[in-house]
PDB file of C-alpha atoms in Angstrom:
ATOM      1  CA  ASP A   1     -16.457  12.313  49.302  1.00  0.00           C
ATOM      2  CA  PHE A   2     -12.902  11.296  48.107  1.00  0.00           C
ATOM      3  CA  PRO A   3     -11.823   8.622  50.581  1.00  0.00           C
ATOM      4  CA  GLY A   4      -7.866   9.017  49.869  1.00  0.00           C
ATOM      5  CA  ALA A   5      -6.101  10.766  52.555  1.00  0.00           C
ATOM      6  CA  ARG A   6      -2.869  10.284  54.409  1.00  0.00           C
ATOM      7  CA  ALA A   7      -4.362   8.111  57.099  1.00  0.00           C
ATOM      8  CA  HIS A   8      -5.995   5.878  54.779  1.00  0.00           C
ATOM      9  CA  PHE A   9      -3.161   3.888  53.428  1.00  0.00           C
ATOM     10  CA  ALA A  10      -3.592  -0.312  52.434  1.00  0.00           C
ATOM     11  CA  GLU A  11      -0.418  -1.406  53.790  1.00  0.00           C
ATOM     12  CA  ALA A  12      -0.062  -4.947  51.912  1.00  0.00           C
ATOM     13  CA  VAL A  13      -1.869  -5.364  48.652  1.00  0.00           C
ATOM     14  CA  THR A  14      -2.045  -8.337  46.564  1.00  0.00           C
ATOM     15  CA  VAL A  15      -2.271  -8.572  42.414  1.00  0.00           C
ATOM     16  CA  VAL A  16      -5.816 -10.078  43.429  1.00  0.00           C
ATOM     17  CA  GLN A  17      -6.830  -7.616  45.714  1.00  0.00           C
ATOM     18  CA  ALA A  18      -5.528  -4.923  43.305  1.00  0.00           C
ATOM     19  CA  TYR A  19      -7.705  -6.125  40.220  1.00  0.00           C
ATOM     20  CA  GLU A  20     -10.807  -6.513  42.569  1.00  0.00           C
ATOM     21  CA  CYS A  21     -10.498  -2.912  43.464  1.00  0.00           C
ATOM     22  CA  ILE A  22     -11.068  -2.272  39.510  1.00  0.00           C
ATOM     23  CA  LEU A  23     -13.864  -4.656  39.298  1.00  0.00           C
ATOM     24  CA  THR A  24     -16.049  -3.006  41.739  1.00  0.00           C
ATOM     25  CA  PRO A  25     -19.429  -2.005  39.659  1.00  0.00           C
ATOM     26  CA  ALA A  26     -20.368   1.911  39.655  1.00  0.00           C
ATOM     27  CA  ASP A  27     -23.125   2.003  41.768  1.00  0.00           C
ATOM     28  CA  PRO A  28     -24.957   3.620  40.274  1.00  0.00           C
ATOM     29  CA  PRO A  29     -22.632   4.754  37.125  1.00  0.00           C
ATOM     30  CA  LEU A  30     -22.287   8.580  36.411  1.00  0.00           C
ATOM     31  CA  CYS A  31     -25.217  10.177  34.944  1.00  0.00           C
ATOM     32  CA  ASP A  32     -23.906  10.579  31.414  1.00  0.00           C
ATOM     33  CA  ARG A  33     -22.980   6.784  31.401  1.00  0.00           C
ATOM     34  CA  SER A  34     -25.528   4.179  30.842  1.00  0.00           C
ATOM     35  CA  GLU A  35     -25.711   1.053  33.226  1.00  0.00           C
ATOM     36  CA  GLU A  36     -25.402  -1.223  29.963  1.00  0.00           C
ATOM     37  CA  ALA A  37     -21.809   0.636  29.001  1.00  0.00           C
ATOM     38  CA  ALA A  38     -20.744   0.437  32.644  1.00  0.00           C
ATOM     39  CA  ARG A  39     -21.550  -3.329  32.707  1.00  0.00           C
ATOM     40  CA  ARG A  40     -20.043  -4.025  29.340  1.00  0.00           C
ATOM     41  CA  ALA A  41     -16.876  -2.609  30.415  1.00  0.00           C
ATOM     42  CA  LEU A  42     -16.767  -4.500  33.657  1.00  0.00           C
ATOM     43  CA  GLU A  43     -17.484  -7.844  31.490  1.00  0.00           C
ATOM     44  CA  CYS A  44     -14.450  -6.673  29.214  1.00  0.00           C
ATOM     45  CA  ALA A  45     -12.140  -5.934  31.983  1.00  0.00           C
ATOM     46  CA  GLN A  46     -12.973  -9.478  33.507  1.00  0.00           C
ATOM     47  CA  ALA A  47     -12.200 -11.148  30.037  1.00  0.00           C
ATOM     48  CA  ILE A  48      -8.901  -9.551  29.855  1.00  0.00           C
ATOM     49  CA  ILE A  49      -7.891 -10.050  33.303  1.00  0.00           C
ATOM     50  CA  GLY A  50      -8.973 -13.981  32.667  1.00  0.00           C
ATOM     51  CA  SER A  51      -6.219 -13.747  29.547  1.00  0.00           C
ATOM     52  CA  VAL A  52      -3.475 -13.324  31.849  1.00  0.00           C
ATOM     53  CA  GLU A  53      -1.498 -16.615  32.820  1.00  0.00           C
ATOM     54  CA  GLY A  54       1.644 -15.893  34.937  1.00  0.00           C
ATOM     55  CA  GLU A  55       3.644 -12.693  35.094  1.00  0.00           C
ATOM     56  CA  SER A  56       4.052 -10.002  32.118  1.00  0.00           C
ATOM     57  CA  PHE A  57       6.772  -8.088  33.646  1.00  0.00           C
ATOM     58  CA  GLY A  58      10.444  -8.751  33.150  1.00  0.00           C
ATOM     59  CA  TRP A  59      12.438  -8.026  29.824  1.00  0.00           C
ATOM     60  CA  HIS A  60      12.657 -11.822  29.037  1.00  0.00           C
ATOM     61  CA  ARG A  61       8.765 -11.579  28.830  1.00  0.00           C
ATOM     62  CA  ARG A  62       8.555  -9.287  26.041  1.00  0.00           C
ATOM     63  CA  THR A  63       7.224 -11.888  23.711  1.00  0.00           C
ATOM     64  CA  LYS A  64       4.619 -12.987  25.899  1.00  0.00           C
ATOM     65  CA  ARG A  65       3.452  -9.618  25.819  1.00  0.00           C
ATOM     66  CA  GLU A  66       3.377  -9.453  22.415  1.00  0.00           C
ATOM     67  CA  ARG A  67       0.984 -12.348  22.163  1.00  0.00           C
ATOM     68  CA  LEU A  68      -1.306 -11.059  25.324  1.00  0.00           C
ATOM     69  CA  LEU A  69      -1.558  -7.624  23.466  1.00  0.00           C
ATOM     70  CA  ASP A  70      -3.141  -9.050  20.440  1.00  0.00           C
ATOM     71  CA  ASP A  71      -5.573 -11.184  22.478  1.00  0.00           C
ATOM     72  CA  GLN A  72      -6.285  -8.469  24.608  1.00  0.00           C
ATOM     73  CA  LEU A  73      -7.074  -6.045  21.972  1.00  0.00           C
ATOM     74  CA  ALA A  74      -9.342  -8.724  20.370  1.00  0.00           C
ATOM     75  CA  ILE A  75     -11.277  -8.664  23.521  1.00  0.00           C
ATOM     76  CA  LEU A  76     -11.744  -4.773  23.603  1.00  0.00           C
ATOM     77  CA  ARG A  77     -13.047  -4.796  20.081  1.00  0.00           C
ATOM     78  CA  HIS A  78     -15.460  -7.293  20.994  1.00  0.00           C
ATOM     79  CA  PHE A  79     -17.031  -4.888  23.717  1.00  0.00           C
ATOM     80  CA  ALA A  80     -16.305  -1.590  22.222  1.00  0.00           C
ATOM     81  CA  ARG A  81     -19.022   0.640  20.999  1.00  0.00           C
ATOM     82  CA  GLU A  82     -19.715   4.202  20.072  1.00  0.00           C
ATOM     83  CA  ASP A  83     -19.405   6.492  22.516  1.00  0.00           C
ATOM     84  CA  SER A  84     -19.878  10.315  22.961  1.00  0.00           C
ATOM     85  CA  VAL A  85     -17.502  12.585  25.070  1.00  0.00           C
ATOM     86  CA  PRO A  86     -19.218  13.646  27.959  1.00  0.00           C
ATOM     87  CA  GLY A  87     -18.894  17.120  29.500  1.00  0.00           C
ATOM     88  CA  GLU A  88     -16.065  19.477  28.886  1.00  0.00           C
ATOM     89  CA  SER A  89     -12.651  18.894  27.756  1.00  0.00           C
ATOM     90  CA  ILE A  90      -9.885  20.021  30.633  1.00  0.00           C
ATOM     91  CA  GLY A  91      -6.885  18.908  28.859  1.00  0.00           C
ATOM     92  CA  GLN A  92      -4.765  16.068  27.621  1.00  0.00           C
ATOM     93  CA  GLY A  93      -1.709  14.418  29.094  1.00  0.00           C
ATOM     94  CA  GLY A  94       0.535  11.598  28.120  1.00  0.00           C
ATOM     95  CA  GLU A  95      -1.930   8.733  28.735  1.00  0.00           C
ATOM     96  CA  HIS A  96      -5.420  10.485  28.952  1.00  0.00           C
ATOM     97  CA  ASP A  97      -7.845  12.935  27.418  1.00  0.00           C
ATOM     98  CA  VAL A  98      -9.531  14.065  30.712  1.00  0.00           C
ATOM     99  CA  TRP A  99     -13.319  15.813  30.579  1.00  0.00           C
ATOM    100  CA  HIS A 100     -15.416  17.241  33.280  1.00  0.00           C
ATOM    101  CA  THR A 101     -18.599  15.381  33.998  1.00  0.00           C
ATOM    102  CA  GLU A 102     -21.004  15.049  37.087  1.00  0.00           C
ATOM    103  CA  ASN A 103     -21.338  18.468  37.687  1.00  0.00           C
ATOM    104  CA  GLY A 104     -17.703  18.534  38.292  1.00  0.00           C
ATOM    105  CA  SER A 105     -17.486  15.757  40.857  1.00  0.00           C
ATOM    106  CA  HIS A 106     -15.660  13.649  38.809  1.00  0.00           C
ATOM    107  CA  VAL A 107     -13.552  13.319  35.676  1.00  0.00           C
ATOM    108  CA  SER A 108     -13.920  10.821  32.911  1.00  0.00           C
ATOM    109  CA  LYS A 109     -10.722   9.883  31.245  1.00  0.00           C
ATOM    110  CA  PHE A 110     -10.044   8.170  28.068  1.00  0.00           C
ATOM    111  CA  THR A 111      -6.744   6.176  27.126  1.00  0.00           C
ATOM    112  CA  ILE A 112      -5.320   7.901  24.061  1.00  0.00           C
ATOM    113  CA  ASN A 113      -2.596   7.310  21.331  1.00  0.00           C
ATOM    114  CA  GLY A 114      -3.561   3.861  20.836  1.00  0.00           C
ATOM    115  CA  GLN A 115      -2.143   2.870  24.164  1.00  0.00           C
ATOM    116  CA  PHE A 116      -2.887   2.053  27.899  1.00  0.00           C
ATOM    117  CA  GLY A 117      -0.852   4.285  29.734  1.00  0.00           C
ATOM    118  CA  TYR A 118       2.633   3.243  31.039  1.00  0.00           C
ATOM    119  CA  VAL A 119       3.847   0.576  33.801  1.00  0.00           C
ATOM    120  CA  VAL A 120       7.417   0.325  35.319  1.00  0.00           C
ATOM    121  CA  ASP A 121       9.638  -2.677  33.879  1.00  0.00           C
ATOM    122  CA  GLN A 122      13.133  -3.687  33.261  1.00  0.00           C
ATOM    123  CA  GLN A 123      15.038  -2.273  30.020  1.00  0.00           C
ATOM    124  CA  ASN A 124      17.924  -4.238  28.753  1.00  0.00           C
ATOM    125  CA  ASP A 125      20.170  -1.274  28.949  1.00  0.00           C
ATOM    126  CA  ASN A 126      23.665  -2.820  28.548  1.00  0.00           C
ATOM    127  CA  ARG A 127      22.305  -6.042  30.535  1.00  0.00           C
ATOM    128  CA  SER A 128      21.990  -3.995  33.726  1.00  0.00           C
ATOM    129  CA  ASN A 129      18.175  -4.329  33.458  1.00  0.00           C
ATOM    130  CA  LYS A 130      17.442  -0.728  34.790  1.00  0.00           C
ATOM    131  CA  LEU A 131      13.997   0.436  35.393  1.00  0.00           C
ATOM    132  CA  HIS A 132      12.136   2.618  32.828  1.00  0.00           C
ATOM    133  CA  LEU A 133       8.355   3.094  31.745  1.00  0.00           C
ATOM    134  CA  ARG A 134       7.084   1.095  28.844  1.00  0.00           C
ATOM    135  CA  PRO A 135       3.604   1.059  27.545  1.00  0.00           C
ATOM    136  CA  ALA A 136       0.963  -1.202  29.375  1.00  0.00           C
ATOM    137  CA  LEU A 137      -0.827  -4.046  28.500  1.00  0.00           C
ATOM    138  CA  PRO A 138      -4.717  -3.557  28.709  1.00  0.00           C
ATOM    139  CA  SER A 139      -4.460  -5.983  31.698  1.00  0.00           C
ATOM    140  CA  GLU A 140      -1.426  -3.998  33.288  1.00  0.00           C
ATOM    141  CA  TYR A 141      -3.706  -0.742  32.775  1.00  0.00           C
ATOM    142  CA  LEU A 142      -6.530  -2.349  34.822  1.00  0.00           C
ATOM    143  CA  LEU A 143      -4.218  -3.359  37.418  1.00  0.00           C
ATOM    144  CA  ARG A 144      -2.790   0.051  37.752  1.00  0.00           C
ATOM    145  CA  LEU A 145      -6.221   1.537  38.166  1.00  0.00           C
ATOM    146  CA  GLY A 146      -7.070  -1.074  40.899  1.00  0.00           C
ATOM    147  CA  THR A 147      -3.659  -1.113  42.868  1.00  0.00           C
ATOM    148  CA  GLN A 148      -4.516   2.901  43.064  1.00  0.00           C
ATOM    149  CA  ASN A 149      -7.814   2.356  44.421  1.00  0.00           C
ATOM    150  CA  ALA A 150      -6.584  -0.375  46.727  1.00  0.00           C
ATOM    151  CA  VAL A 151      -3.396   1.459  48.066  1.00  0.00           C
ATOM    152  CA  PHE A 152      -4.249   5.060  48.158  1.00  0.00           C
ATOM    153  CA  GLY A 153      -7.897   4.926  48.493  1.00  0.00           C
ATOM    154  CA  ASP A 154      -9.195   6.271  45.446  1.00  0.00           C
ATOM    155  CA  ALA A 155     -12.524   5.491  43.596  1.00  0.00           C
ATOM    156  CA  ILE A 156     -11.672   5.034  39.916  1.00  0.00           C
ATOM    157  CA  THR A 157     -14.434   3.165  38.347  1.00  0.00           C
ATOM    158  CA  LEU A 158     -15.002   1.659  34.510  1.00  0.00           C
ATOM    159  CA  GLN A 159     -17.373   3.609  32.393  1.00  0.00           C
ATOM    160  CA  GLY A 160     -17.075   1.750  28.842  1.00  0.00           C
ATOM    161  CA  VAL A 161     -14.882   0.656  25.981  1.00  0.00           C
ATOM    162  CA  ARG A 162     -14.809   3.427  23.198  1.00  0.00           C
ATOM    163  CA  THR A 163     -14.663   2.074  19.386  1.00  0.00           C
ATOM    164  CA  ALA A 164     -11.471   3.269  17.626  1.00  0.00           C
ATOM    165  CA  GLU A 165      -8.712   1.735  15.500  1.00  0.00           C
ATOM    166  CA  ILE A 166      -7.478   0.596  19.059  1.00  0.00           C
ATOM    167  CA  PRO A 167     -10.363   1.216  21.447  1.00  0.00           C
ATOM    168  CA  SER A 168     -10.175   3.264  24.549  1.00  0.00           C
ATOM    169  CA  ILE A 169     -10.865   2.425  28.064  1.00  0.00           C
ATOM    170  CA  VAL A 170     -13.048   4.997  29.571  1.00  0.00           C
ATOM    171  CA  THR A 171     -12.917   5.517  33.345  1.00  0.00           C
ATOM    172  CA  ALA A 172     -14.164   8.110  35.909  1.00  0.00           C
ATOM    173  CA  GLN A 173     -12.554   9.175  38.939  1.00  0.00           C
ATOM    174  CA  PRO A 174     -13.330  11.850  41.732  1.00  0.00           C
ATOM    175  CA  TYR A 175     -12.143  15.348  40.807  1.00  0.00           C
ATOM    176  CA  ALA A 176      -9.571  16.406  43.034  1.00  0.00           C
ATOM    177  CA  ASP A 177      -7.616  19.714  42.286  1.00  0.00           C
ATOM    178  CA  GLN A 178      -6.636  22.017  45.208  1.00  0.00           C
ATOM    179  CA  GLY A 179      -3.501  22.749  44.066  1.00  0.00           C
ATOM    180  CA  ARG A 180      -0.054  20.561  43.542  1.00  0.00           C
ATOM    181  CA  PRO A 181       2.114  19.544  46.526  1.00  0.00           C
ATOM    182  CA  SER A 182       5.630  19.898  46.490  1.00  0.00           C
ATOM    183  CA  GLN A 183       8.287  17.091  45.561  1.00  0.00           C
ATOM    184  CA  GLU A 184       9.447  17.221  49.205  1.00  0.00           C
ATOM    185  CA  GLU A 185       5.831  16.846  50.328  1.00  0.00           C
ATOM    186  CA  ILE A 186       5.097  14.044  47.953  1.00  0.00           C
ATOM    187  CA  ASP A 187       8.516  12.283  49.254  1.00  0.00           C
ATOM    188  CA  ALA A 188       7.004  12.459  52.789  1.00  0.00           C
ATOM    189  CA  PHE A 189       3.411  11.201  51.770  1.00  0.00           C
ATOM    190  CA  LEU A 190       5.184   8.269  49.936  1.00  0.00           C
ATOM    191  CA  ARG A 191       7.537   7.518  52.878  1.00  0.00           C
ATOM    192  CA  GLN A 192       4.801   7.722  55.544  1.00  0.00           C
ATOM    193  CA  ALA A 193       2.837   4.751  53.489  1.00  0.00           C
ATOM    194  CA  GLY A 194       5.887   2.586  53.390  1.00  0.00           C
ATOM    195  CA  PHE A 195       7.432   3.252  50.289  1.00  0.00           C
ATOM    196  CA  VAL A 196      11.178   3.544  49.653  1.00  0.00           C
ATOM    197  CA  ARG A 197      12.946   5.813  47.008  1.00  0.00           C
ATOM    198  CA  LEU A 198      14.818   3.789  44.535  1.00  0.00           C
ATOM    199  CA  PRO A 199      18.116   5.001  43.992  1.00  0.00           C
ATOM    200  CA  ASP A 200      19.249   6.698  40.555  1.00  0.00           C
ATOM    201  CA  GLU A 201      21.658   3.993  39.947  1.00  0.00           C
ATOM    202  CA  MET A 202      18.458   1.474  39.424  1.00  0.00           C
ATOM    203  CA  LEU A 203      16.786   3.760  36.745  1.00  0.00           C
ATOM    204  CA  MET A 204      17.273   4.765  33.100  1.00  0.00           C
ATOM    205  CA  SER A 205      18.706   8.090  33.368  1.00  0.00           C
ATOM    206  CA  GLN A 206      15.608  10.262  31.650  1.00  0.00           C
ATOM    207  CA  TYR A 207      13.548   9.190  35.101  1.00  0.00           C
ATOM    208  CA  THR A 208      15.912  10.541  37.766  1.00  0.00           C
ATOM    209  CA  THR A 209      13.737  13.902  38.047  1.00  0.00           C
ATOM    210  CA  LYS A 210      10.664  11.567  38.162  1.00  0.00           C
ATOM    211  CA  PRO A 211      11.076   9.343  41.368  1.00  0.00           C
ATOM    212  CA  PHE A 212      10.288   5.521  41.441  1.00  0.00           C
ATOM    213  CA  TRP A 213       9.551   4.021  44.990  1.00  0.00           C
ATOM    214  CA  TRP A 214       8.990   0.479  46.047  1.00  0.00           C
ATOM    215  CA  ARG A 215       7.295  -0.942  49.097  1.00  0.00           C
ATOM    216  CA  PRO A 216       9.131  -3.684  50.413  1.00  0.00           C
ATOM    217  CA  SER A 217       6.081  -5.116  52.451  1.00  0.00           C
ATOM    218  CA  ASP A 218       4.087  -5.944  49.522  1.00  0.00           C
ATOM    219  CA  HIS A 219       6.462  -5.040  46.491  1.00  0.00           C
ATOM    220  CA  ILE A 220       4.092  -2.236  45.045  1.00  0.00           C
ATOM    221  CA  ILE A 221       6.126   0.137  42.824  1.00  0.00           C
ATOM    222  CA  VAL A 222       5.394   3.974  42.021  1.00  0.00           C
ATOM    223  CA  GLY A 223       6.706   5.546  39.066  1.00  0.00           C
ATOM    224  CA  ASP A 224       6.353   9.017  37.870  1.00  0.00           C
ATOM    225  CA  SER A 225       5.872  10.390  41.346  1.00  0.00           C
ATOM    226  CA  ASN A 226       6.540  14.212  40.540  1.00  0.00           C
ATOM    227  CA  PRO A 227       3.959  17.086  41.257  1.00  0.00           C
ATOM    228  CA  GLU A 228       1.970  17.023  37.965  1.00  0.00           C
ATOM    229  CA  ASN A 229       0.651  13.450  39.077  1.00  0.00           C
ATOM    230  CA  TYR A 230      -0.324  14.339  42.605  1.00  0.00           C
ATOM    231  CA  SER A 231      -2.854  16.947  43.962  1.00  0.00           C
ATOM    232  CA  ARG A 232      -4.218  18.313  47.228  1.00  0.00           C
ATOM    233  CA  LEU A 233      -7.646  17.968  48.889  1.00  0.00           C
ATOM    234  CA  GLU A 234      -6.879  20.243  51.725  1.00  0.00           C
ATOM    235  CA  ASP A 235      -3.723  21.517  52.680  1.00  0.00           C
ATOM    236  CA  CYS A 236      -2.542  18.289  55.047  1.00  0.00           C
ATOM    237  CA  ILE A 237      -4.352  15.793  52.385  1.00  0.00           C
ATOM    238  CA  ILE A 238      -2.084  15.048  49.098  1.00  0.00           C
ATOM    239  CA  VAL A 239      -3.588  12.215  46.900  1.00  0.00           C
ATOM    240  CA  PRO A 240      -2.412  10.670  43.946  1.00  0.00           C
ATOM    241  CA  ILE A 241      -4.239  11.402  40.560  1.00  0.00           C
ATOM    242  CA  ASP A 242      -1.910   9.589  37.975  1.00  0.00           C
ATOM    243  CA  CYS A 243       0.691   8.060  39.280  1.00  0.00           C
ATOM    244  CA  ILE A 244       1.972   4.632  37.880  1.00  0.00           C
ATOM    245  CA  ALA A 245       1.628   2.260  40.927  1.00  0.00           C
ATOM    246  CA  HIS A 246       1.170  -1.602  40.520  1.00  0.00           C
ATOM    247  CA  PRO A 247       2.607  -4.521  42.062  1.00  0.00           C
ATOM    248  CA  PHE A 248       6.062  -5.591  40.653  1.00  0.00           C
ATOM    249  CA  PRO A 249       7.674  -9.092  41.125  1.00  0.00           C
ATOM    250  CA  GLN A 250      10.511  -9.208  43.966  1.00  0.00           C
ATOM    251  CA  LYS A 251      12.979 -10.871  42.000  1.00  0.00           C
ATOM    252  CA  LEU A 252      12.682  -8.285  39.168  1.00  0.00           C
ATOM    253  CA  ILE A 253      13.632  -5.754  41.910  1.00  0.00           C
ATOM    254  CA  GLU A 254      16.427  -7.861  43.408  1.00  0.00           C
ATOM    255  CA  SER A 255      17.828  -8.548  40.053  1.00  0.00           C
ATOM    256  CA  THR A 256      17.932  -4.708  39.020  1.00  0.00           C
ATOM    257  CA  ALA A 257      19.227  -3.861  42.484  1.00  0.00           C
ATOM    258  CA  ALA A 258      22.187  -6.861  42.310  1.00  0.00           C
ATOM    259  CA  LEU A 259      23.369  -5.660  38.633  1.00  0.00           C
ATOM    260  CA  ASN A 260      23.836  -1.868  39.449  1.00  0.00           C
ATOM    261  CA  GLY A 261      25.566  -2.317  43.049  1.00  0.00           C
ATOM    262  CA  VAL A 262      22.523  -1.791  45.151  1.00  0.00           C
ATOM    263  CA  ASN A 263      22.154  -3.344  48.436  1.00  0.00           C
ATOM    264  CA  LEU A 264      18.194  -3.487  48.932  1.00  0.00           C
ATOM    265  CA  ASP A 265      18.538  -4.728  52.694  1.00  0.00           C
ATOM    266  CA  ARG A 266      20.951  -1.588  53.586  1.00  0.00           C
ATOM    267  CA  LEU A 267      18.430   0.672  51.458  1.00  0.00           C
ATOM    268  CA  VAL A 268      15.296  -0.310  53.575  1.00  0.00           C
ATOM    269  CA  SER A 269      17.119  -0.267  56.889  1.00  0.00           C
ATOM    270  CA  ARG A 270      18.416   3.296  56.036  1.00  0.00           C
ATOM    271  CA  ASN A 271      14.850   4.335  55.061  1.00  0.00           C
ATOM    272  CA  LEU A 272      13.442   3.085  58.022  1.00  0.00           C
ATOM    273  CA  THR A 273      16.127   4.938  60.041  1.00  0.00           C
ATOM    274  CA  ASP A 274      15.214   8.324  58.328  1.00  0.00           C
ATOM    275  CA  LYS A 275      11.488   7.610  58.809  1.00  0.00           C
ATOM    276  CA  HIS A 276      12.054   7.382  62.792  1.00  0.00           C
ATOM    277  CA  ALA A 277      14.131  10.349  62.371  1.00  0.00           C
ATOM    278  CA  GLU A 278      11.508  12.559  60.798  1.00  0.00           C
ATOM    279  CA  SER A 279       8.738  11.275  62.929  1.00  0.00           C
TER     280      SER A 279
END
């Protein structure tokens, strides 16, 4: 059974814990994946995570990210192998090619377009450091997957590294598609998990219809929180299937808030008041 449910939130997740939650071996690997491919994917992930020293987030660290990307692509190429596509294609999004596998109980996801999804970061927009989505490093993509497992009880596993000009990371995820929740239901779901919706003043304008949320207890940020990235298991159970969630340095949230006239203490206090009123 898929473990994600409204009652199963982890309330405080660290970077180390998030990484640990994607370095758990698939036991057993899916039937169309070999144990060797899954083992190689884990070894690759361990090497990529080991290449990171210090924080990679923040506008001022963009030069460091360029160096890290080169190093991490070299690691991916070392571990990549020719790999057939399993199952039946069910679509392609902005980050993945998605295939049915394991008799419909799981989907396989392949990173596409020579990228590894996106993460939330600052954009130096007229020196206001508003938040936006930028292409993720492979290490940041792994951090995202582990965060989704740790915070929301998902069960994403690494399944392989596929050869290409820029290799693709292959994952498996329990299939969940009993309809899409409304934006209002997603908002309530995230508030219940302790998240605060960030005001539009802190975001680049193109993201105001795709809300960003932040959790003060452990500084997890969640971007792209609109219905296409969430699903239902039952009427009362909502699960993220492709949200952008990861730890984000507190000092960066504080600087973006300060530069854009947002009082974080007041924002958190108002959110707690609204949450108590709802309950």
